[in-house]
Coordinates of N, CA and C in Angstrom, one line a residue:
M1271 N 101.9 37.3 99.6 CA 100.8 37.3 99.1 C 101.0 37.7 97.6
G1272 N 100.5 36.7 96.8 CA 101.0 36.0 95.5 C 99.4 36.3 94.7
K1273 N 100.2 35.7 93.3 CA 99.2 36.1 92.2 C 97.5 35.1 93.0
K1274 N 97.7 34.3 93.8 CA 96.5 33.4 94.3 C 95.5 34.8 94.5
E1275 N 96.0 35.2 95.6 CA 95.4 36.6 96.3 C 95.0 37.3 95.4
V1276 N 95.9 37.7 94.1 CA 95.2 39.0 93.6 C 94.1 37.9 92.6
V1277 N 94.1 36.9 92.0 CA 93.3 36.3 91.3 C 92.2 36.1 92.3
R1278 N 91.6 36.1 93.5 CA 90.9 36.1 94.1 C 90.1 37.4 94.4
F1279 N 90.9 38.6 95.1 CA 90.2 39.5 94.5 C 89.9 40.1 93.5
Q1280 N 90.2 40.0 92.4 CA 89.8 40.2 90.7 C 88.3 39.8 90.6
R1281 N 88.1 38.1 90.9 CA 87.1 37.8 91.1 C 85.5 38.3 91.8
V1282 N 86.7 39.1 93.0 CA 85.2 39.8 93.9 C 85.2 40.9 92.9
L1283 N 86.2 41.8 92.3 CA 85.8 42.9 91.9 C 84.8 42.8 90.8
H1284 N 84.9 41.3 90.0 CA 84.4 40.9 88.8 C 82.4 41.2 88.8
V1285 N 82.7 40.1 90.5 CA 81.4 39.9 91.1 C 80.9 41.3 91.4
R1286 N 81.1 42.1 91.9 CA 80.8 43.4 92.3 C 80.4 44.5 91.3
A1287 N 81.4 44.2 89.7 CA 81.2 45.1 89.2 C 79.8 44.4 88.3
V1288 N 79.5 43.0 88.6 CA 78.7 42.6 87.9 C 76.9 43.1 88.5
E1289 N 77.1 43.2 89.7 CA 76.1 43.9 90.7 C 75.9 45.2 90.2
R1290 N 76.5 45.8 89.9 CA 76.8 46.9 90.0 C 76.0 46.8 88.5
D1291 N 76.4 46.3 87.2 CA 75.4 46.5 85.9 C 74.2 46.3 86.1
I1292 N 73.6 45.5 87.2 CA 72.4 44.6 87.3 C 71.9 45.9 88.0
T1293 N 72.5 46.5 88.9 CA 71.7 47.8 89.7 C 71.3 48.7 88.5
R1294 N 72.4 49.2 88.1 CA 72.2 49.8 86.4 C 70.9 49.7 85.9
S1295 N 70.9 48.3 85.7 CA 69.9 47.9 84.2 C 68.7 47.9 85.0
E1296 N 68.3 47.7 86.7 CA 67.2 48.3 87.5 C 66.6 49.5 87.1
L1297 N 67.4 50.3 87.9 CA 67.7 51.6 87.3 C 67.1 51.9 86.1
A1298 N 67.5 51.7 84.9 CA 66.8 51.7 83.9 C 65.6 51.4 83.5
E1299 N 65.0 50.4 84.0 CA 63.8 50.1 83.8 C 62.7 50.5 84.7
R1300 N 63.2 51.2 86.1 CA 62.2 51.7 86.8 C 62.2 53.1 86.1
M1301 N 63.4 53.3 85.1 CA 62.9 54.5 84.5 C 61.8 54.5 83.5
T1302 N 62.0 53.6 82.7 CA 61.2 53.3 81.2 C 60.0 53.4 81.9
E1303 N 59.5 52.2 83.6 CA 58.4 52.0 84.2 C 57.9 53.7 84.7
E1304 N 58.8 54.6 85.1 CA 57.8 55.9 85.3 C 57.4 56.7 83.7
G1305 N 58.2 56.8 82.8 CA 58.2 57.6 81.3 C 56.4 56.4 81.3
A1306 N 56.5 55.1 81.0 CA 54.6 55.0 81.0 C 53.7 55.2 81.9
I1307 N 54.5 55.4 83.3 CA 52.9 56.0 84.3 C 53.0 57.5 83.8
M1308 N 53.7 58.4 83.5 CA 54.0 59.7 82.9 C 52.6 59.3 81.9
G1309 N 53.4 58.7 80.8 CA 52.7 59.0 79.8 C 50.6 58.5 80.0
R1310 N 50.7 57.5 80.9 CA 49.0 57.0 80.9 C 48.5 58.2 81.5
I1311 N 49.1 58.9 82.6 CA 49.0 60.4 83.6 C 48.4 60.7 82.2
N1312 N 49.3 61.0 81.7 CA 48.9 62.1 80.6 C 47.7 61.7 79.6
E1313 N 47.6 60.8 79.0 CA 46.2 60.2 78.4 C 45.6 60.6 79.0
T1314 N 45.2 59.9 80.4 CA 44.5 60.3 81.1 C 43.6 61.4 81.5
E1315 N 44.6 62.7 81.7 CA 44.6 63.7 82.0 C 43.9 64.5 80.9
N1316 N 44.2 64.1 79.3 CA 43.7 64.9 78.3 C 42.1 64.2 78.3
M1317 N 41.7 63.0 78.6 CA 40.5 62.2 78.1 C 39.8 63.0 79.3
R1318 N 39.9 62.7 80.3 CA 39.2 63.7 81.7 C 38.9 65.1 80.9
D1319 N 40.1 65.6 80.8 CA 39.7 67.4 80.2 C 38.1 67.3 79.2
D1320 N 38.7 66.3 78.4 CA 38.3 66.3 77.1 C 36.3 66.1 77.3
A1321 N 36.4 64.9 78.6 CA 34.9 64.3 79.0 C 34.7 66.2 80.3
V1322 N 35.4 66.7 81.0 CA 35.2 67.6 81.2 C 34.2 68.5 80.5
E1323 N 34.9 69.0 79.6 CA 34.5 70.0 78.6 C 33.7 69.7 78.1
T1324 N 33.3 68.3 77.2 CA 32.1 68.4 76.8 C 30.6 67.9 77.8
F1325 N 31.2 67.8 78.9 CA 30.3 67.7 80.2 C 29.7 69.2 80.0
C1326 N 30.6 70.0 80.6 CA 30.3 71.4 81.3 C 30.2 71.9 79.7
A1327 N 29.8 71.8 78.7 CA 29.6 72.7 77.2 C 28.4 72.9 77.1
P1328 N 27.8 74.1 76.7 CA 26.6 74.0 76.4 C 25.7 73.4 75.4
S1329 N 24.7 72.7 75.6 CA 23.7 71.9 74.3 C 22.8 72.6 73.8
A1330 N 22.3 72.2 72.7 CA 21.4 72.4 72.0 C 20.0 71.6 72.3
E1331 N 21.0 70.4 72.7 CA 20.0 69.5 72.3 C 19.7 69.3 74.4
A1332 N 18.7 68.6 74.7 CA 17.6 68.5 75.7 C 18.9 67.0 76.5
V1333 N 19.5 67.2 78.0 CA 20.3 66.4 77.9 C 19.4 65.6 79.3
S1334 N 19.2 63.9 79.3 CA 18.4 63.0 79.9 C 19.6 63.7 81.8
P1335 N 19.0 63.2 82.8 CA 19.4 63.5 83.9 C 20.5 61.9 83.6
Q1336 N 20.0 61.0 82.8 CA 20.4 59.4 83.3 C 21.6 59.8 82.9
E1337 N 21.5 60.3 81.1 CA 23.0 60.9 80.5 C 24.1 62.0 81.3
L1338 N 23.6 62.5 82.0 CA 24.6 63.5 83.2 C 25.0 63.2 84.3
W1339 N 24.4 61.3 84.4 CA 24.9 60.7 85.2 C 25.9 60.5 85.0
F1340 N 26.1 59.4 83.7 CA 27.1 58.4 83.3 C 28.0 59.9 82.9
A1341 N 27.9 60.7 82.1 CA 28.8 61.5 82.0 C 29.4 61.8 83.5
R1342 N 28.9 62.3 84.4 CA 30.1 62.3 85.4 C 30.4 61.4 86.2
Q1343 N 29.5 60.0 86.3 CA 30.4 58.8 86.4 C 31.6 58.5 85.5
S1344 N 31.6 58.6 84.4 CA 33.1 58.7 83.7 C 33.8 59.4 83.6
I1345 N 33.5 60.6 84.0 CA 34.7 61.7 84.6 C 35.2 61.3 86.5
D1346 N 34.4 60.9 87.1 CA 34.8 60.1 88.4 C 35.7 59.3 88.3
M1347 N 35.5 58.2 87.1 CA 36.2 56.6 87.3 C 38.2 57.2 87.0
M1348 N 37.6 58.6 85.5 CA 38.7 58.2 85.1 C 39.6 59.2 86.1
E1349 N 38.7 60.1 87.0 CA 39.9 60.8 88.1 C 40.6 59.7 89.7
R1350 N 39.2 58.8 89.8 CA 40.4 57.5 90.5 C 41.2 57.1 89.8
K1351 N 41.3 56.8 88.3 CA 42.5 56.0 87.9 C 43.4 56.7 88.0
L1352 N 43.1 58.2 87.4 CA 44.9 59.0 88.0 C 44.7 59.4 89.0
A1353 N 44.4 59.2 90.2 CA 44.9 59.2 91.6 C 45.9 57.5 92.0
G1354 N 45.2 56.7 91.0 CA 45.7 55.3 91.4 C 47.4 55.6 90.6
D1355 N 47.1 55.5 89.4 CA 48.1 56.4 88.4 C 49.3 57.1 89.1
R1356 N 48.8 58.1 89.9 CA 49.9 59.2 90.8 C 50.8 58.0 91.7
H1357 N 49.5 57.7 92.4 CA 50.2 56.8 93.1 C 50.9 56.0 92.8
E1358 N 50.9 55.1 92.0 CA 51.7 54.1 91.4 C 53.1 55.5 90.6
L1359 N 53.3 56.1 89.9 CA 54.4 57.4 90.4 C 55.0 57.2 91.1
E1360 N 54.6 58.3 92.3 CA 55.0 58.1 93.5 C 55.8 57.2 94.1
T1361 N 55.2 55.8 94.2 CA 55.8 55.0 94.5 C 57.5 54.3 93.5
C1362 N 57.0 54.5 92.5 CA 58.2 53.8 91.2 C 59.4 55.0 91.5
R1363 N 58.8 56.7 91.7 CA 59.6 57.4 91.9 C 60.7 57.3 93.2
D1364 N 59.5 56.7 94.4 CA 60.7 56.6 95.3 C 61.9 55.0 95.4
K1365 N 60.9 53.9 94.2 CA 62.3 52.9 94.5 C 63.2 53.5 93.3
I1366 N 63.2 54.5 92.2 CA 64.1 54.9 91.5 C 65.2 55.5 93.0
E1367 N 65.0 56.2 93.3 CA 65.6 57.0 94.6 C 66.3 55.9 95.5
E1368 N 65.6 55.1 95.5 CA 66.4 53.5 96.4 C 67.1 53.6 95.5
T1369 N 67.2 52.9 93.9 CA 67.8 52.4 93.3 C 69.4 52.9 92.9
K1370 N 69.2 54.6 93.0 CA 69.6 55.3 92.3 C 70.7 55.3 94.0
A1371 N 70.8 55.5 95.3 CA 71.5 54.9 96.7 C 72.0 54.1 96.0
E1372 N 71.7 52.4 96.0 CA 72.3 51.6 96.1 C 73.0 51.2 94.8
L1373 N 73.0 51.8 93.9 CA 73.8 52.2 92.8 C 74.9 53.0 92.8
L1374 N 74.8 54.0 93.6 CA 76.0 55.0 94.3 C 76.9 54.2 94.7
T1375 N 76.0 53.1 95.9 CA 76.7 52.7 96.8 C 77.5 51.5 96.4
R1376 N 77.2 50.8 94.9 CA 77.7 49.8 94.2 C 78.4 49.8 93.6
H1377 N 78.5 51.2 93.4 CA 79.7 51.7 92.1 C 81.1 52.2 92.8
Q1378 N 81.0 52.6 94.7 CA 81.9 53.0 95.2 C 82.6 51.8 95.6
N1379 N 81.7 50.7 96.0 CA 82.2 49.7 96.3 C 83.0 48.7 95.2
V1380 N 82.9 49.3 94.0 CA 83.3 49.1 92.8 C 84.9 49.3 92.8
Q1381 N 84.9 50.9 92.8 CA 85.7 51.7 92.8 C 86.8 51.0 94.3
L1382 N 86.8 51.4 95.3 CA 87.4 50.9 96.0 C 87.6 49.2 95.9
M1383 N 86.8 47.9 95.6 CA 87.8 46.9 95.0 C 89.1 47.0 94.1
A1384 N 88.5 48.0 92.9 CA 89.5 48.3 92.0 C 90.8 48.6 92.8
R1385 N 90.6 49.8 93.2 CA 92.2 50.0 93.9 C 92.7 48.8 94.8
Y1386 N 91.8 48.1 95.6 CA 92.6 47.4 96.5 C 93.3 46.6 95.6
V1387 N 92.2 45.9 94.4 CA 93.2 44.9 93.6 C 94.3 45.8 93.1
G1388 N 94.2 47.2 92.3 CA 95.3 47.5 91.5 C 96.7 48.0 92.6
R1389 N 96.3 47.8 93.9 CA 97.8 48.1 95.1 C 98.4 46.5 94.8
L1390 N 97.5 45.2 95.1 CA 97.8 43.7 95.4 C 98.4 43.3 94.1
E1391 N 98.2 43.7 93.0 CA 98.6 43.7 92.0 C 100.0 44.4 91.9
E1392 N 100.2 45.7 92.3 CA 101.3 46.7 92.3 C 102.4 45.6 93.2
K1393 N 102.0 44.9 94.3 CA 102.6 44.3 95.5 C 103.3 42.7 94.9
A1394 N 102.4 42.2 94.2 CA 102.5 40.9 93.6 C 103.6 41.1 92.8
D1395 N 103.7 42.0 91.3 CA 104.6 42.5 90.5 C 106.1 42.9 91.2
K1396 N 105.9 43.7 92.4 CA 107.1 43.8 93.7 C 107.5 42.5 93.6
A1397 N 106.9 41.5 94.0 CA 107.3 40.7 95.1 C 108.0 40.0 93.6
A1398 N 107.2 39.7 92.5 CA 107.7 39.0 92.1 C 109.4 39.0 91.4
L1399 N 109.7 40.8 91.0 CA 110.3 41.3 90.5 C 111.4 40.9 91.6
D1400 N 111.1 41.7 92.9 CA 112.0 41.3 94.0 C 112.7 39.4 94.2
A1401 N 112.0 38.4 94.2 CA 112.4 37.2 93.9 C 113.2 37.1 92.5
E1402 N 112.6 37.8 91.2 CA 113.9 37.6 90.1 C 115.0 38.4 90.6
Q1403 N 115.0 39.5 91.2 CA 116.1 40.1 91.2 C 116.9 39.3 92.5
K1404 N 116.5 38.7 93.6 CA 117.5 37.7 94.4 C 117.8 36.8 93.3
N1405 N 117.6 36.3 92.8 CA 117.7 34.8 91.8 C 119.1 35.3 91.4
L1406 N 118.8 36.3 90.3 CA 120.2 36.6 90.1 C 120.7 36.9 90.5
D1407 N 120.9 37.7 92.0 CA 122.0 38.2 92.6 C 122.3 36.5 93.6
D1408 N 122.3 36.0 93.7 CA 122.8 34.5 94.1 C 123.3 34.1 93.0
I1409 N 122.5 33.8 91.7 CA 123.5 33.9 90.5 C 124.9 34.3 90.3
A1410 N 124.5 35.5 90.3 CA 125.8 36.3 89.9 C 127.1 36.3 91.6
S1411 N 126.8 35.8 92.5 CA 127.3 35.9 93.5 C 127.9 34.1 93.7
M1412 N 127.5 33.3 92.9 CA 127.7 31.7 93.4 C 129.1 32.1 92.0
R1413 N 128.6 33.3 90.6 CA 129.5 33.0 90.2 C 131.1 34.2 90.2
F1414 N 130.3 34.8 91.4 CA 132.1 35.5 91.5 C 132.8 34.9 92.3
K1415 N 132.1 33.9 93.4 CA 132.6 33.1 94.5 C 134.2 31.7 93.0
R1416 N 132.9 31.8 92.2 CA 133.6 30.5 91.8 C 134.8 30.9 90.9
D1417 N 134.7 32.5 90.4 CA 135.9 33.0 89.7 C 136.4 33.2 90.5
T1418 N 136.8 33.8 91.8 CA 137.6 34.2 93.2 C 138.6 33.2 93.4
R1419 N 137.8 32.5 93.5 CA 138.5 30.6 93.7 C 139.4 29.9 92.9
G1420 N 139.3 30.7 91.7 CA 140.4 30.2 90.8 C 139.5 29.1 90.1
G1421 N 138.6 29.5 90.0 CA 137.7 28.0 89.4 C 137.2 28.4 88.2
A1422 N 137.3 29.0 87.4 CA 137.4 29.8 86.0 C 137.8 28.5 85.1
S1423 N 137.1 27.9 84.5 CA 137.7 27.6 83.0 C 136.6 27.7 81.9
V1424 N 137.4 28.8 81.7 CA 136.5 29.2 80.1 C 137.3 29.1 79.2

């Protein structure tokens, strides 16, 4: 298990971290979209409430049936728009929950891979230290043999 394997798994870790970051940005976009939809709903509800209030308010002037019909159609149109926006909000919130679940999974994958890469790095470092120690031991052994044979010429 060498440095090549560590580098390879570090690349996998990097890819998983990038995927997690992309999912995180998707979640932020969906939450921004949710806020925009909620803003549209609030605005439309206010307009509808104003229209209903105007429709129901007593009038000093005579109102033609055609004006009443148009006012009622306007209120109905706002109700349909609200229903559509609420459905869109529900769909958006479902997508947000799916994205949150996906983000959690991706984050867990990154953490698992980071721990695995950490263990690989520790093993690679230990193997390098062991190899270095073996080389030092070999050098010390050769010097000892040379010195014990009387071949020391210092």
